[in-house]
Amino acid sequence: SREYDTVLESGEYEINGVNLFSRIADSSLQSGNYTDALRWFDEINDNELTSDDYLKKAIAYEKNDMTHEAIKLVKTLLQKDPDFIQGYYYLQQLYENEKTFGDAIEIGQEGLRLNQFYKELMYSTGALQIEHGDQNEGVTLLKQALEVDPGYQEPLLMLADFLRNKEDYEALIELVQYVDEEDMDPQFMWQLAYALGQEERDKEAQHFYGLAFASMRDNIDFLKDYYYYLIEIGQIEPAKSILQLLLQKDSGNPEWDAEQGRLL
């Protein structure tokens, strides 16, 4: 702003303890002027950069496609201020963007040694372990994130998907201990219903399929699971109504025409 320019021209770079370069850089960053943001951050002496400044300057580097410089800066930040927990989370994201997954997992573990209740870092590190590292460790971290916050849906849904793919239906059903039915995500209800069906716990499976249906009636994969489950347990009339939805929503799929012919 003009006021800032006037003050800067006067040579006064700090007012009431606020570094004006930092303030302008932050303002540029927030408004998407990433090149300007970096230019203003470069005006601040390294010994005057706060931990927040370091992080924001790293973000400016990243936004200017200078990821390696961003990584170097956050590593410097964590050497200077090892308790700055957001730094671990952001550095992990940078490593993940660079596909250096081992480094991403390691920095997550380092941050969790510092703060064992940082649920977002538990989730992100657990997800990385499941996809690129030690899957058992990943499952443990995702469950710990749920213990910290039972309402945290992302780790719950990731665990449900993972356990379904592993065909570990008993472990999937056990996830119910982390969530109240009234707070249950419809996506989780679906996976739970599927697992209960696989374990032939049909009364419970039908209950959760029914609950999920209101929110998932436009999801073709859900409808497919529900349809074949109803066929399997001999509920032909309800299956026909699900088949009608599949014929509407997945009309190009010959599978449903064949099923319609079979049921007629």
Short mmCIF file of C-alpha atoms in Angstrom, two decimals:
data_model
loop_
_atom_site.label_atom_id
_atom_site.label_comp_id
_atom_site.label_asym_id
_atom_site.label_seq_id
_atom_site.Cartn_x
_atom_site.Cartn_y
_atom_site.Cartn_z
CA SER A 1 0.00 0.00 0.00
CA ARG A 2 1.00 3.65 -0.32
CA GLU A 3 1.49 3.93 3.46
CA TYR A 4 3.95 1.04 3.39
CA ASP A 5 5.81 2.61 0.46
CA THR A 6 6.09 5.91 2.33
CA VAL A 7 7.45 4.23 5.44
CA LEU A 8 9.90 2.10 3.44
CA GLU A 9 11.18 5.18 1.61
CA SER A 10 11.85 6.74 5.00
CA GLY A 11 14.13 3.81 5.86
CA GLU A 12 11.96 2.62 8.77
CA TYR A 13 11.50 -1.11 8.23
CA GLU A 14 9.91 -1.92 11.57
CA ILE A 15 6.92 -0.38 13.33
CA ASN A 16 5.78 -1.52 16.78
CA GLY A 17 7.88 -4.66 16.44
CA VAL A 18 6.34 -5.59 13.06
CA ASN A 19 8.76 -6.06 10.16
CA LEU A 20 7.13 -4.32 7.22
CA PHE A 21 8.93 -6.47 4.65
CA SER A 22 7.42 -9.50 6.36
CA ARG A 23 3.96 -7.92 6.38
CA ILE A 24 4.11 -6.97 2.68
CA ALA A 25 5.54 -10.37 1.73
CA ASP A 26 2.74 -12.11 3.60
CA SER A 27 0.13 -9.89 1.96
CA SER A 28 1.59 -10.67 -1.49
CA LEU A 29 1.57 -14.39 -0.69
CA GLN A 30 -2.08 -14.29 0.43
CA SER A 31 -3.14 -12.48 -2.74
CA GLY A 32 -1.29 -14.90 -5.04
CA ASN A 33 1.54 -12.54 -6.06
CA TYR A 34 4.16 -15.21 -5.42
CA THR A 35 7.04 -13.54 -7.26
CA ASP A 36 6.53 -10.30 -5.30
CA ALA A 37 6.22 -12.28 -2.07
CA LEU A 38 9.61 -13.90 -2.63
CA ARG A 39 11.18 -10.55 -3.52
CA TRP A 40 9.94 -9.02 -0.25
CA PHE A 41 11.01 -12.02 1.84
CA ASP A 42 14.49 -11.69 0.30
CA GLU A 43 14.65 -8.16 1.75
CA ILE A 44 14.57 -9.57 5.31
CA ASN A 45 17.89 -10.48 6.91
CA ASP A 46 18.09 -14.18 7.80
CA ASN A 47 18.64 -13.34 11.48
CA GLU A 48 15.39 -11.34 11.49
CA LEU A 49 13.24 -14.09 9.94
CA THR A 50 10.75 -15.58 12.41
CA SER A 51 9.76 -19.25 12.17
CA ASP A 52 6.52 -18.15 10.50
CA ASP A 53 8.53 -16.09 8.01
CA TYR A 54 10.69 -19.10 7.17
CA LEU A 55 7.61 -21.23 6.53
CA LYS A 56 5.90 -18.58 4.42
CA LYS A 57 9.07 -17.92 2.44
CA ALA A 58 9.30 -21.67 1.76
CA ILE A 59 5.69 -21.59 0.52
CA ALA A 60 6.62 -18.68 -1.77
CA TYR A 61 9.52 -20.76 -3.15
CA GLU A 62 7.20 -23.70 -3.74
CA LYS A 63 4.61 -21.51 -5.47
CA ASN A 64 7.39 -20.24 -7.75
CA ASP A 65 8.25 -23.89 -8.67
CA MET A 66 11.45 -23.78 -6.62
CA THR A 67 10.72 -26.85 -4.51
CA HIS A 68 14.35 -27.72 -3.75
CA GLU A 69 14.91 -24.23 -2.33
CA ALA A 70 11.71 -24.62 -0.28
CA ILE A 71 12.95 -27.95 1.14
CA LYS A 72 16.34 -26.46 2.00
CA LEU A 73 14.69 -23.53 3.78
CA VAL A 74 12.34 -25.69 5.88
CA LYS A 75 15.27 -27.92 6.88
CA THR A 76 17.10 -24.78 8.03
CA LEU A 77 13.98 -23.69 9.93
CA LEU A 78 13.77 -27.04 11.76
CA GLN A 79 17.46 -26.83 12.70
CA LYS A 80 16.87 -23.37 14.19
CA ASP A 81 13.46 -24.16 15.75
CA PRO A 82 13.03 -27.95 16.11
CA ASP A 83 9.76 -27.45 18.05
CA PHE A 84 8.02 -25.76 15.08
CA ILE A 85 5.65 -28.65 14.40
CA GLN A 86 3.99 -27.21 11.25
CA GLY A 87 7.42 -27.34 9.62
CA TYR A 88 7.47 -31.14 9.74
CA TYR A 89 4.03 -31.39 8.17
CA TYR A 90 4.90 -28.97 5.37
CA LEU A 91 8.30 -30.55 4.69
CA GLN A 92 6.57 -33.92 4.42
CA GLN A 93 4.23 -32.49 1.77
CA LEU A 94 7.21 -31.13 -0.17
CA TYR A 95 8.98 -34.50 -0.07
CA GLU A 96 5.78 -36.23 -1.16
CA ASN A 97 5.43 -33.83 -4.11
CA GLU A 98 9.00 -34.73 -5.08
CA LYS A 99 8.11 -38.44 -4.68
CA THR A 100 10.90 -38.94 -2.12
CA PHE A 101 8.58 -41.04 0.02
CA GLY A 102 11.25 -42.42 2.36
CA ASP A 103 12.22 -38.87 3.37
CA ALA A 104 8.52 -37.96 3.73
CA ILE A 105 7.92 -40.88 6.11
CA GLU A 106 11.09 -40.14 8.09
CA ILE A 107 10.27 -36.46 8.66
CA GLY A 108 6.74 -37.44 9.71
CA GLN A 109 8.14 -39.86 12.30
CA GLU A 110 10.48 -37.13 13.53
CA GLY A 111 7.57 -34.71 13.99
CA LEU A 112 5.49 -37.34 15.80
CA ARG A 113 8.32 -37.96 18.27
CA LEU A 114 7.98 -34.27 19.09
CA ASN A 115 4.16 -34.22 19.25
CA GLN A 116 2.47 -37.60 19.47
CA PHE A 117 -1.03 -36.07 19.32
CA TYR A 118 -0.65 -34.24 15.97
CA LYS A 119 -3.47 -36.12 14.23
CA GLU A 120 -2.94 -34.65 10.73
CA LEU A 121 0.70 -35.76 10.78
CA MET A 122 -0.36 -39.20 12.06
CA TYR A 123 -2.80 -39.51 9.18
CA SER A 124 -0.43 -38.29 6.47
CA THR A 125 2.47 -40.42 7.75
CA GLY A 126 0.18 -43.45 8.14
CA ALA A 127 -1.12 -42.99 4.59
CA LEU A 128 2.45 -42.78 3.26
CA GLN A 129 3.43 -45.92 5.18
CA ILE A 130 0.47 -47.84 3.71
CA GLU A 131 1.26 -46.73 0.16
CA HIS A 132 5.07 -46.66 0.21
CA GLY A 133 6.42 -48.17 3.43
CA ASP A 134 5.51 -50.45 6.33
CA GLN A 135 1.78 -51.16 6.03
CA ASN A 136 1.43 -52.49 9.59
CA GLU A 137 3.00 -49.30 10.93
CA GLY A 138 0.63 -47.31 8.69
CA VAL A 139 -2.42 -49.08 10.12
CA THR A 140 -1.17 -48.40 13.66
CA LEU A 141 -0.74 -44.68 12.94
CA LEU A 142 -4.18 -44.34 11.35
CA LYS A 143 -5.76 -46.03 14.38
CA GLN A 144 -3.82 -43.70 16.69
CA ALA A 145 -5.20 -40.71 14.75
CA LEU A 146 -8.72 -42.08 15.39
CA GLU A 147 -7.96 -42.49 19.09
CA VAL A 148 -6.92 -38.81 19.25
CA ASP A 149 -10.09 -37.75 17.37
CA PRO A 150 -12.81 -40.37 16.80
CA GLY A 151 -14.60 -37.91 14.50
CA TYR A 152 -11.64 -37.74 12.08
CA GLN A 153 -13.05 -39.32 8.91
CA GLU A 154 -10.01 -39.49 6.60
CA PRO A 155 -8.05 -42.17 8.52
CA LEU A 156 -11.26 -44.16 9.08
CA LEU A 157 -12.08 -44.21 5.36
CA MET A 158 -8.50 -45.02 4.38
CA LEU A 159 -8.39 -47.93 6.84
CA ALA A 160 -11.74 -49.23 5.58
CA ASP A 161 -10.56 -49.15 1.94
CA PHE A 162 -7.23 -50.77 2.83
CA LEU A 163 -8.81 -53.57 4.89
CA ARG A 164 -11.45 -54.25 2.23
CA ASN A 165 -8.74 -54.60 -0.42
CA LYS A 166 -6.87 -56.98 1.92
CA GLU A 167 -10.16 -58.89 2.43
CA ASP A 168 -9.65 -58.55 6.19
CA TYR A 169 -13.34 -58.11 6.89
CA GLU A 170 -13.16 -58.82 10.63
CA ALA A 171 -10.61 -56.01 11.12
CA LEU A 172 -12.78 -53.68 9.02
CA ILE A 173 -15.82 -54.46 11.19
CA GLU A 174 -13.74 -53.79 14.33
CA LEU A 175 -13.24 -50.18 13.16
CA VAL A 176 -16.80 -49.58 14.35
CA GLN A 177 -15.37 -49.10 17.86
CA TYR A 178 -13.90 -45.75 16.76
CA VAL A 179 -17.13 -44.15 15.56
CA ASP A 180 -20.72 -43.61 16.76
CA GLU A 181 -23.43 -44.66 14.33
CA GLU A 182 -24.99 -41.16 14.26
CA ASP A 183 -21.61 -39.67 13.21
CA MET A 184 -20.81 -42.39 10.67
CA ASP A 185 -19.75 -41.33 7.18
CA PRO A 186 -21.96 -42.97 4.48
CA GLN A 187 -18.81 -44.16 2.69
CA PHE A 188 -17.81 -46.02 5.86
CA MET A 189 -21.36 -47.41 6.28
CA TRP A 190 -21.01 -48.87 2.77
CA GLN A 191 -17.66 -50.54 3.48
CA LEU A 192 -18.96 -51.80 6.83
CA ALA A 193 -22.09 -53.22 5.18
CA TYR A 194 -19.96 -54.96 2.55
CA ALA A 195 -17.70 -56.51 5.22
CA LEU A 196 -20.71 -57.63 7.30
CA GLY A 197 -22.20 -59.23 4.18
CA GLN A 198 -18.94 -61.09 3.51
CA GLU A 199 -19.04 -62.38 7.09
CA GLU A 200 -22.71 -63.43 6.59
CA ARG A 201 -23.92 -61.07 9.31
CA ASP A 202 -26.91 -60.31 7.12
CA LYS A 203 -29.19 -58.44 9.51
CA GLU A 204 -26.42 -55.91 10.29
CA ALA A 205 -25.31 -55.75 6.64
CA GLN A 206 -28.84 -54.89 5.50
CA HIS A 207 -29.10 -52.27 8.24
CA PHE A 208 -25.94 -50.43 7.11
CA TYR A 209 -26.65 -50.80 3.39
CA GLY A 210 -30.06 -49.24 4.09
CA LEU A 211 -28.52 -46.36 6.06
CA ALA A 212 -25.88 -45.70 3.40
CA PHE A 213 -28.39 -45.81 0.53
CA ALA A 214 -29.90 -42.36 1.21
CA SER A 215 -26.52 -40.66 0.63
CA MET A 216 -24.96 -43.14 -1.82
CA ARG A 217 -27.82 -43.71 -4.29
CA ASP A 218 -25.88 -41.90 -7.05
CA ASN A 219 -22.70 -43.93 -6.52
CA ILE A 220 -22.58 -46.72 -9.12
CA ASP A 221 -19.98 -48.77 -7.22
CA PHE A 222 -22.13 -48.69 -4.09
CA LEU A 223 -25.27 -49.65 -6.03
CA LYS A 224 -23.40 -52.53 -7.65
CA ASP A 225 -22.31 -53.91 -4.25
CA TYR A 226 -25.80 -53.45 -2.83
CA TYR A 227 -27.47 -55.09 -5.85
CA TYR A 228 -25.29 -58.21 -5.84
CA TYR A 229 -25.62 -58.50 -2.06
CA LEU A 230 -29.43 -58.43 -2.29
CA ILE A 231 -29.32 -61.08 -5.04
CA GLU A 232 -27.00 -63.23 -2.91
CA ILE A 233 -29.39 -63.22 0.07
CA GLY A 234 -32.44 -63.83 -2.12
CA GLN A 235 -34.01 -60.35 -1.78
CA ILE A 236 -35.05 -60.22 -5.44
CA GLU A 237 -37.71 -57.47 -5.29
CA PRO A 238 -35.47 -54.89 -3.53
CA ALA A 239 -32.67 -55.93 -5.92
CA LYS A 240 -34.90 -55.07 -8.89
CA SER A 241 -35.38 -51.50 -7.63
CA ILE A 242 -31.58 -51.10 -7.26
CA LEU A 243 -31.17 -52.56 -10.77
CA GLN A 244 -33.53 -49.87 -12.12
CA LEU A 245 -31.22 -47.21 -10.67
CA LEU A 246 -28.19 -48.91 -12.23
CA LEU A 247 -29.94 -49.02 -15.63
CA GLN A 248 -30.50 -45.24 -15.34
CA LYS A 249 -27.14 -44.20 -13.92
CA ASP A 250 -24.85 -46.67 -15.74
CA SER A 251 -26.92 -46.99 -18.89
CA GLY A 252 -24.04 -47.84 -21.23
CA ASN A 253 -23.08 -50.93 -19.23
CA PRO A 254 -24.34 -54.18 -20.85
CA GLU A 255 -23.97 -55.94 -17.46
CA TRP A 256 -27.23 -54.38 -16.25
CA ASP A 257 -29.18 -55.25 -19.41
CA ALA A 258 -28.05 -58.85 -18.94
CA GLU A 259 -29.12 -58.77 -15.28
CA GLN A 260 -32.52 -57.36 -16.24
CA GLY A 261 -32.99 -60.19 -18.75
CA ARG A 262 -31.99 -62.73 -16.10
CA LEU A 263 -34.44 -61.39 -13.50
CA LEU A 264 -37.45 -61.13 -15.83
#
